[in-house]
mmCIF file of C-alpha atoms in Angstrom:
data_model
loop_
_atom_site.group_PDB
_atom_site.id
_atom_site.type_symbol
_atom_site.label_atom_id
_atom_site.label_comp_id
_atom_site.label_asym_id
_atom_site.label_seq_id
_atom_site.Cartn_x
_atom_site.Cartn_y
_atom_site.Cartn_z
ATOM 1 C CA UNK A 1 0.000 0.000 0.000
ATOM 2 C CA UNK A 2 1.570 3.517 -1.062
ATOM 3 C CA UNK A 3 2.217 6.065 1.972
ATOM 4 C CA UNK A 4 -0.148 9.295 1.245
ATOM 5 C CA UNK A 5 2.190 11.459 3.380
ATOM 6 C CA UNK A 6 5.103 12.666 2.524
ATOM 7 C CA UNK A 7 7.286 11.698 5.877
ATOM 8 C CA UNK A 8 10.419 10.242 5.160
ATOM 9 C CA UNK A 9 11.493 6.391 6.304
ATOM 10 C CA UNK A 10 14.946 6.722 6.420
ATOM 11 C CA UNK A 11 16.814 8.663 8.658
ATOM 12 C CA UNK A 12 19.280 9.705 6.359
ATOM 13 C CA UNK A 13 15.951 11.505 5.071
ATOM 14 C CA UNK A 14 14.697 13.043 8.139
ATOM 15 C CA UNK A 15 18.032 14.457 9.292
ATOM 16 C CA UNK A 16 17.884 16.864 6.323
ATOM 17 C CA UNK A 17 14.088 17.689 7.671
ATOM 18 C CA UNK A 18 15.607 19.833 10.834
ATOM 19 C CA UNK A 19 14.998 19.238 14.501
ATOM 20 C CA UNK A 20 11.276 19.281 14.316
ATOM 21 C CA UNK A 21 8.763 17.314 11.341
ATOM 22 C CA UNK A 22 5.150 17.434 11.714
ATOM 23 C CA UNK A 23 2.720 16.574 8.856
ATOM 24 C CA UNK A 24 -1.235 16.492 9.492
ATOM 25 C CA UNK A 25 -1.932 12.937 8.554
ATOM 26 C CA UNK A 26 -4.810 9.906 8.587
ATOM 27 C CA UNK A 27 -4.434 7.285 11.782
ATOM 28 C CA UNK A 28 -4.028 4.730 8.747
ATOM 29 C CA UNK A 29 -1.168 6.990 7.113
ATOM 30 C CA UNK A 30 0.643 6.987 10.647
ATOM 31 C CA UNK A 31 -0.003 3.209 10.470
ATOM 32 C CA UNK A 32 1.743 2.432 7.574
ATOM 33 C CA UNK A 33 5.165 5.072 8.287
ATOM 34 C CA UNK A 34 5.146 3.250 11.541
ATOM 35 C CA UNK A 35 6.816 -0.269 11.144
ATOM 36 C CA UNK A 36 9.167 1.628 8.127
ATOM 37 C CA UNK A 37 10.513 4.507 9.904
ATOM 38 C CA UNK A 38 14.047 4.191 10.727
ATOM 39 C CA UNK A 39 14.172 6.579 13.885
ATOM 40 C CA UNK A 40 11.065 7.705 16.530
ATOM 41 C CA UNK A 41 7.869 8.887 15.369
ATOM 42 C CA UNK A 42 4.666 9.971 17.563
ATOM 43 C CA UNK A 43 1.282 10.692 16.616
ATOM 44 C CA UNK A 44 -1.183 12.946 18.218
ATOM 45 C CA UNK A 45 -3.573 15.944 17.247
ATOM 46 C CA UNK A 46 -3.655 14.553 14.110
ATOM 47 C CA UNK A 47 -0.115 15.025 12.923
ATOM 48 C CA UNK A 48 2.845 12.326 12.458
ATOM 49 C CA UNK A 49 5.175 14.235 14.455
ATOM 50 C CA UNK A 50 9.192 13.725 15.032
ATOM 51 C CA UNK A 51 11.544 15.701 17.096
ATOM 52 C CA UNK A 52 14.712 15.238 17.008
ATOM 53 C CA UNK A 53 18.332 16.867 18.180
ATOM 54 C CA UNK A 54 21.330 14.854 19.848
ATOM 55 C CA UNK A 55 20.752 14.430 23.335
ATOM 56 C CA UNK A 56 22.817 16.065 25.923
ATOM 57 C CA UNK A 57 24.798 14.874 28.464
ATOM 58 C CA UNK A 58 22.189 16.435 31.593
ATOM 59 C CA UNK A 59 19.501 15.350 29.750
ATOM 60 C CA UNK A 60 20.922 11.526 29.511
ATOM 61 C CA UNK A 61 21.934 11.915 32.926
ATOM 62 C CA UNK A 62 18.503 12.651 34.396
ATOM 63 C CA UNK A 63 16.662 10.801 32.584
ATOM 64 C CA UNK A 64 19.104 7.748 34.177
ATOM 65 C CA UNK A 65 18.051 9.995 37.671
ATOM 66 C CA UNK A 66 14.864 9.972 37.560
ATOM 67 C CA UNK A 67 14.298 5.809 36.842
ATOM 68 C CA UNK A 68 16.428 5.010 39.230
ATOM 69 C CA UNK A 69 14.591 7.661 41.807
ATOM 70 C CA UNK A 70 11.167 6.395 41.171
ATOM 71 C CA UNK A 71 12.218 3.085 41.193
ATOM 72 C CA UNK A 72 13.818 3.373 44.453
ATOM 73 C CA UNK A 73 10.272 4.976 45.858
ATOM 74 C CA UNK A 74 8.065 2.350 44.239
ATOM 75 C CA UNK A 75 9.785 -0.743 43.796
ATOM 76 C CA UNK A 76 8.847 -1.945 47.299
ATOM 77 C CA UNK A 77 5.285 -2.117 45.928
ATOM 78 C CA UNK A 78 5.044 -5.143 43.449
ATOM 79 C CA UNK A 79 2.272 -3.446 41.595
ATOM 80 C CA UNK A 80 4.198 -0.749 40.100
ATOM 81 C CA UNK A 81 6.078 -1.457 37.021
ATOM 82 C CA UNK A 82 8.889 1.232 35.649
ATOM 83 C CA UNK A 83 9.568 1.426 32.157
ATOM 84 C CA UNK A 84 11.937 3.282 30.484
ATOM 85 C CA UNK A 85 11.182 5.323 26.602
ATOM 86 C CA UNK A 86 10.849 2.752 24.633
ATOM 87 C CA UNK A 87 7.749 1.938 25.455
ATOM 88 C CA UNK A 88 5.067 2.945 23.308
ATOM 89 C CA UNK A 89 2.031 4.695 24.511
ATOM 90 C CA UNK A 90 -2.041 4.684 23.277
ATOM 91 C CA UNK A 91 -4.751 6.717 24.225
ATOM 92 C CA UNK A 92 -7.984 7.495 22.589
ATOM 93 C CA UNK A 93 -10.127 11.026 22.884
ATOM 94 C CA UNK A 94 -11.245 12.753 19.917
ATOM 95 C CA UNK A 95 -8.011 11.150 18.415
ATOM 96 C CA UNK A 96 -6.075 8.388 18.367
ATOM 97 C CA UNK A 97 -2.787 8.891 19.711
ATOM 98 C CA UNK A 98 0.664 7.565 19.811
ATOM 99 C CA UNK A 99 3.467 8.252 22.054
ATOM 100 C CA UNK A 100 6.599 7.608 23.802
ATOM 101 C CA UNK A 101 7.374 9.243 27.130
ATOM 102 C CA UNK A 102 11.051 9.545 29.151
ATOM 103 C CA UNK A 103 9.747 6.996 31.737
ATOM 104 C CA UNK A 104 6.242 5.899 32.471
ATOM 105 C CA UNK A 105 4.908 4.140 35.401
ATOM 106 C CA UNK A 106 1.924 1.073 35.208
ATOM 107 C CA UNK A 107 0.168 0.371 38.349
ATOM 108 C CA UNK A 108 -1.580 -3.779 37.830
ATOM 109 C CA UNK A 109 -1.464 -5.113 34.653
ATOM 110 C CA UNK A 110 -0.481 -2.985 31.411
ATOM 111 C CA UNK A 111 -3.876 -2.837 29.584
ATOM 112 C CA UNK A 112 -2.465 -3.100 25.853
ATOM 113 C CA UNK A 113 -4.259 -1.838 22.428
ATOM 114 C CA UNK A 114 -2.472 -3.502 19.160
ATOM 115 C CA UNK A 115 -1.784 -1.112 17.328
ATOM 116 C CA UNK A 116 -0.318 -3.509 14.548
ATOM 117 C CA UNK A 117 0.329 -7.038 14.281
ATOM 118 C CA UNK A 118 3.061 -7.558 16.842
ATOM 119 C CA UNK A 119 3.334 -4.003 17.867
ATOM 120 C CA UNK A 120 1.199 -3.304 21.058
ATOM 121 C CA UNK A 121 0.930 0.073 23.235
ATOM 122 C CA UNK A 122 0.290 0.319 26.652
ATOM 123 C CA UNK A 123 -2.860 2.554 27.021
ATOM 124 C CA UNK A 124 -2.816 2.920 31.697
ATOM 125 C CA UNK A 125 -0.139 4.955 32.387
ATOM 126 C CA UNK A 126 -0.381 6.225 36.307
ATOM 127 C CA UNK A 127 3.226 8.414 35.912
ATOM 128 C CA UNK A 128 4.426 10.054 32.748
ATOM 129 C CA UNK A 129 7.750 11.672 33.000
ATOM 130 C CA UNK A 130 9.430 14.159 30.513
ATOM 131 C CA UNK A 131 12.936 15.663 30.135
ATOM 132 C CA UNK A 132 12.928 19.073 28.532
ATOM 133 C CA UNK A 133 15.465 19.802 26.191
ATOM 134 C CA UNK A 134 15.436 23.239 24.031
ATOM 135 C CA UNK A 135 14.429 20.947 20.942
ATOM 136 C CA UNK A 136 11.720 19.711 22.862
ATOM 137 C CA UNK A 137 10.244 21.898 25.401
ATOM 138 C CA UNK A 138 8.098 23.683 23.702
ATOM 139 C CA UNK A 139 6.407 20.917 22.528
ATOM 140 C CA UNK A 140 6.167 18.716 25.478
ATOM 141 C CA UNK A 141 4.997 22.100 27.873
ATOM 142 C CA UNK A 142 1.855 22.781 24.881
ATOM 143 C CA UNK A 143 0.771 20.032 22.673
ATOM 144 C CA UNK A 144 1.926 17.091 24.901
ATOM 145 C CA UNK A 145 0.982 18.417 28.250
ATOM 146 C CA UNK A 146 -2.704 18.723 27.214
ATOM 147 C CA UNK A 147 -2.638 15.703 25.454
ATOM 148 C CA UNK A 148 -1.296 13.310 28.209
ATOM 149 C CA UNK A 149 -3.968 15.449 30.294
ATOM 150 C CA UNK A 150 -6.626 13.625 28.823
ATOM 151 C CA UNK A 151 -5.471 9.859 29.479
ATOM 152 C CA UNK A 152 -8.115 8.842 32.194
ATOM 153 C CA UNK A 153 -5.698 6.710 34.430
ATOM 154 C CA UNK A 154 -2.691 8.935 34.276
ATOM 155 C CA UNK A 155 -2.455 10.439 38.201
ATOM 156 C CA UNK A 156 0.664 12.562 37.735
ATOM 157 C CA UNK A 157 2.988 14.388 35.366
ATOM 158 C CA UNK A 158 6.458 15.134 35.891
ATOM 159 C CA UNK A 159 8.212 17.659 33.446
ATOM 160 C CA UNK A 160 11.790 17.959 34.530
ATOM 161 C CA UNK A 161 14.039 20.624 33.135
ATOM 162 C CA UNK A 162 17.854 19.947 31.561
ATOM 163 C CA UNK A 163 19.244 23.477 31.628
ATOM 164 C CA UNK A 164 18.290 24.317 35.084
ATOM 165 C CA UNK A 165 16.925 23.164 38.177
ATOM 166 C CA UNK A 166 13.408 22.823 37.814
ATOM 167 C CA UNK A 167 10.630 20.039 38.231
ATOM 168 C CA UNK A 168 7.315 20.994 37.140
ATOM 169 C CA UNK A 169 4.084 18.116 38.280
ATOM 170 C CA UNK A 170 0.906 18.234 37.622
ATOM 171 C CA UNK A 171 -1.223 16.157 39.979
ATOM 172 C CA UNK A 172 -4.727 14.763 39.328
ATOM 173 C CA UNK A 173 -7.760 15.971 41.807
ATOM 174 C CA UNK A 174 -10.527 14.271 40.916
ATOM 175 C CA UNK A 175 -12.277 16.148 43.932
ATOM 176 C CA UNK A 176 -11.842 19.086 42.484
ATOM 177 C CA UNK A 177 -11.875 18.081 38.527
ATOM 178 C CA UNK A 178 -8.703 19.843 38.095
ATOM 179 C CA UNK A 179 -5.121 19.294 38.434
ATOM 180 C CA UNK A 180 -2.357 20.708 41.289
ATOM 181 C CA UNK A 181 0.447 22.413 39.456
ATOM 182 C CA UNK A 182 3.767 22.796 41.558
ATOM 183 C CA UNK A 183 7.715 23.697 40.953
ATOM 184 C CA UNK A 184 10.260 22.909 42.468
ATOM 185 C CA UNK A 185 13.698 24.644 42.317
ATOM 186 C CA UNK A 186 15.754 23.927 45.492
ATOM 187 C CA UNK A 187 17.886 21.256 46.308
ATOM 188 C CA UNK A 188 16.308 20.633 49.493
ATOM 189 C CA UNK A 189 13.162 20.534 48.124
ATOM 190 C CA UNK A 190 11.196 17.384 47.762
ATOM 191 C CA UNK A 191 9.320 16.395 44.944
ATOM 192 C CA UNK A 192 6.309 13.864 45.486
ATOM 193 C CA UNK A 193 5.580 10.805 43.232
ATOM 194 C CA UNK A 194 2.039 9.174 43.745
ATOM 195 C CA UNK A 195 1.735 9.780 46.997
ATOM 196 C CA UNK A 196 4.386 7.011 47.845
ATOM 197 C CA UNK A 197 7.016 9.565 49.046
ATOM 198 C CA UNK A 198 9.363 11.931 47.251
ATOM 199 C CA UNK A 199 12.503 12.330 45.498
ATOM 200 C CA UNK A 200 15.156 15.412 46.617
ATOM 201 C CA UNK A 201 16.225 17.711 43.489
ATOM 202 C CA UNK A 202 19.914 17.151 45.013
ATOM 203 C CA UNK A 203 19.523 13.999 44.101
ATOM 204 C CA UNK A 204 18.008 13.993 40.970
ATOM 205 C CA UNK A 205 20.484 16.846 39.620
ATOM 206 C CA UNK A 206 24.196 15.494 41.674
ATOM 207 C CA UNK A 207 25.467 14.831 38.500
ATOM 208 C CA UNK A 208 24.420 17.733 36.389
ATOM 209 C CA UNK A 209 26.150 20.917 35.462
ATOM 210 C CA UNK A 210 24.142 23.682 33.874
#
């Protein structure tokens, strides 16, 4: 069947497309760029979308942090499963969506939508975390943000910034049909995760120079 978009497969293509590529596309044409593309793609708001830009040393660094931080809090509790960004992520609203977060956290049994033969996305995150970089803030803090807003089971997000000390979460209150939005910025500070405890910024930034 012949691709209708005009995304490329190879990533000797899409490095010549700059650090962002986002063409409005079917569910079906996302489908079929899927299983060829040679490097990340997402899909959400109706757009293919790839963003790309070598990742920097803080941003490797926390990301390595943070999993081994929320692991730390949550591992004691059999029901939680931590998985790195590899994992592929499905939600349905208006949309259908696509994605793949820095870490995401599964409370029971990942509930899993196939997607395509032998390719299957877990669709009950409780935890999505995301490492800002300056090729992908923007889009993470706008499009993203609202978009992982809308997964029913998802609790908490956790945006955590590479060129400074900052944790931004967003915490689900059902109560109050809203979400809690706090930052953090010192050291000593403390930054919650699920209500199991917290994580220090010390610790999640003792490696990283700015």
């Amino acid at each position: 069947m012949e691709v209708t978009t005009q995304i490329p497969t190879t990533l000797e293509e899409r490095l010549k497309c700059g650090t962002e590529l986002r063409i409005a596309a079917s569910w079906e044409d996302f489908l079929e760029i899927l299983p060829a593309a040679e490097y990340r793609v997402e899909y959400y708001g109706g757009e293919i979308i790839s963003v790309m830009g070598q990742a920097s040393d803080n941003h490797e660094l926390i990301v390595a942090a943070i999993i081994k931080l929320i692991s730390n809090l949550l591992d004691k509790d059999d029901t939680y499963y931590i998985y790195g960004s590899n994992l592929p992520l499905y939600a349905e609203g208006i949309t259908k969506n696509y994605y793949n977060a820095d870490c995401t956290v599964v409370r029971g049994k990942a509930e899993k939508k196939e997607v395509l033969p032998g390719v299957n996305a877990t669709t009950n995150p409780v935890l999505l975390v995301e490492v800002l970089s300056p090729s992908t803030e923007q889009e993470d803090l706008s499009t993203k943000l609202h978009h992982y807003r809308e997964i029913p089971s998802v609790q908490q997000l956790l945006f955590i910034h590479s060129t400074s000390m900052r944790v931004t979460s967003y915490t689900r209150e059902p109560e109050q049909d809203g979400w809690l939005l706090r930052d953090f910025t010192a050291e000593s500070e403390s930054c919650p995760v699920l209500g199991e405890g917290g994580f220090l910024l010390g610790d999640l930034y003792r490696k990283v120079t700015f």
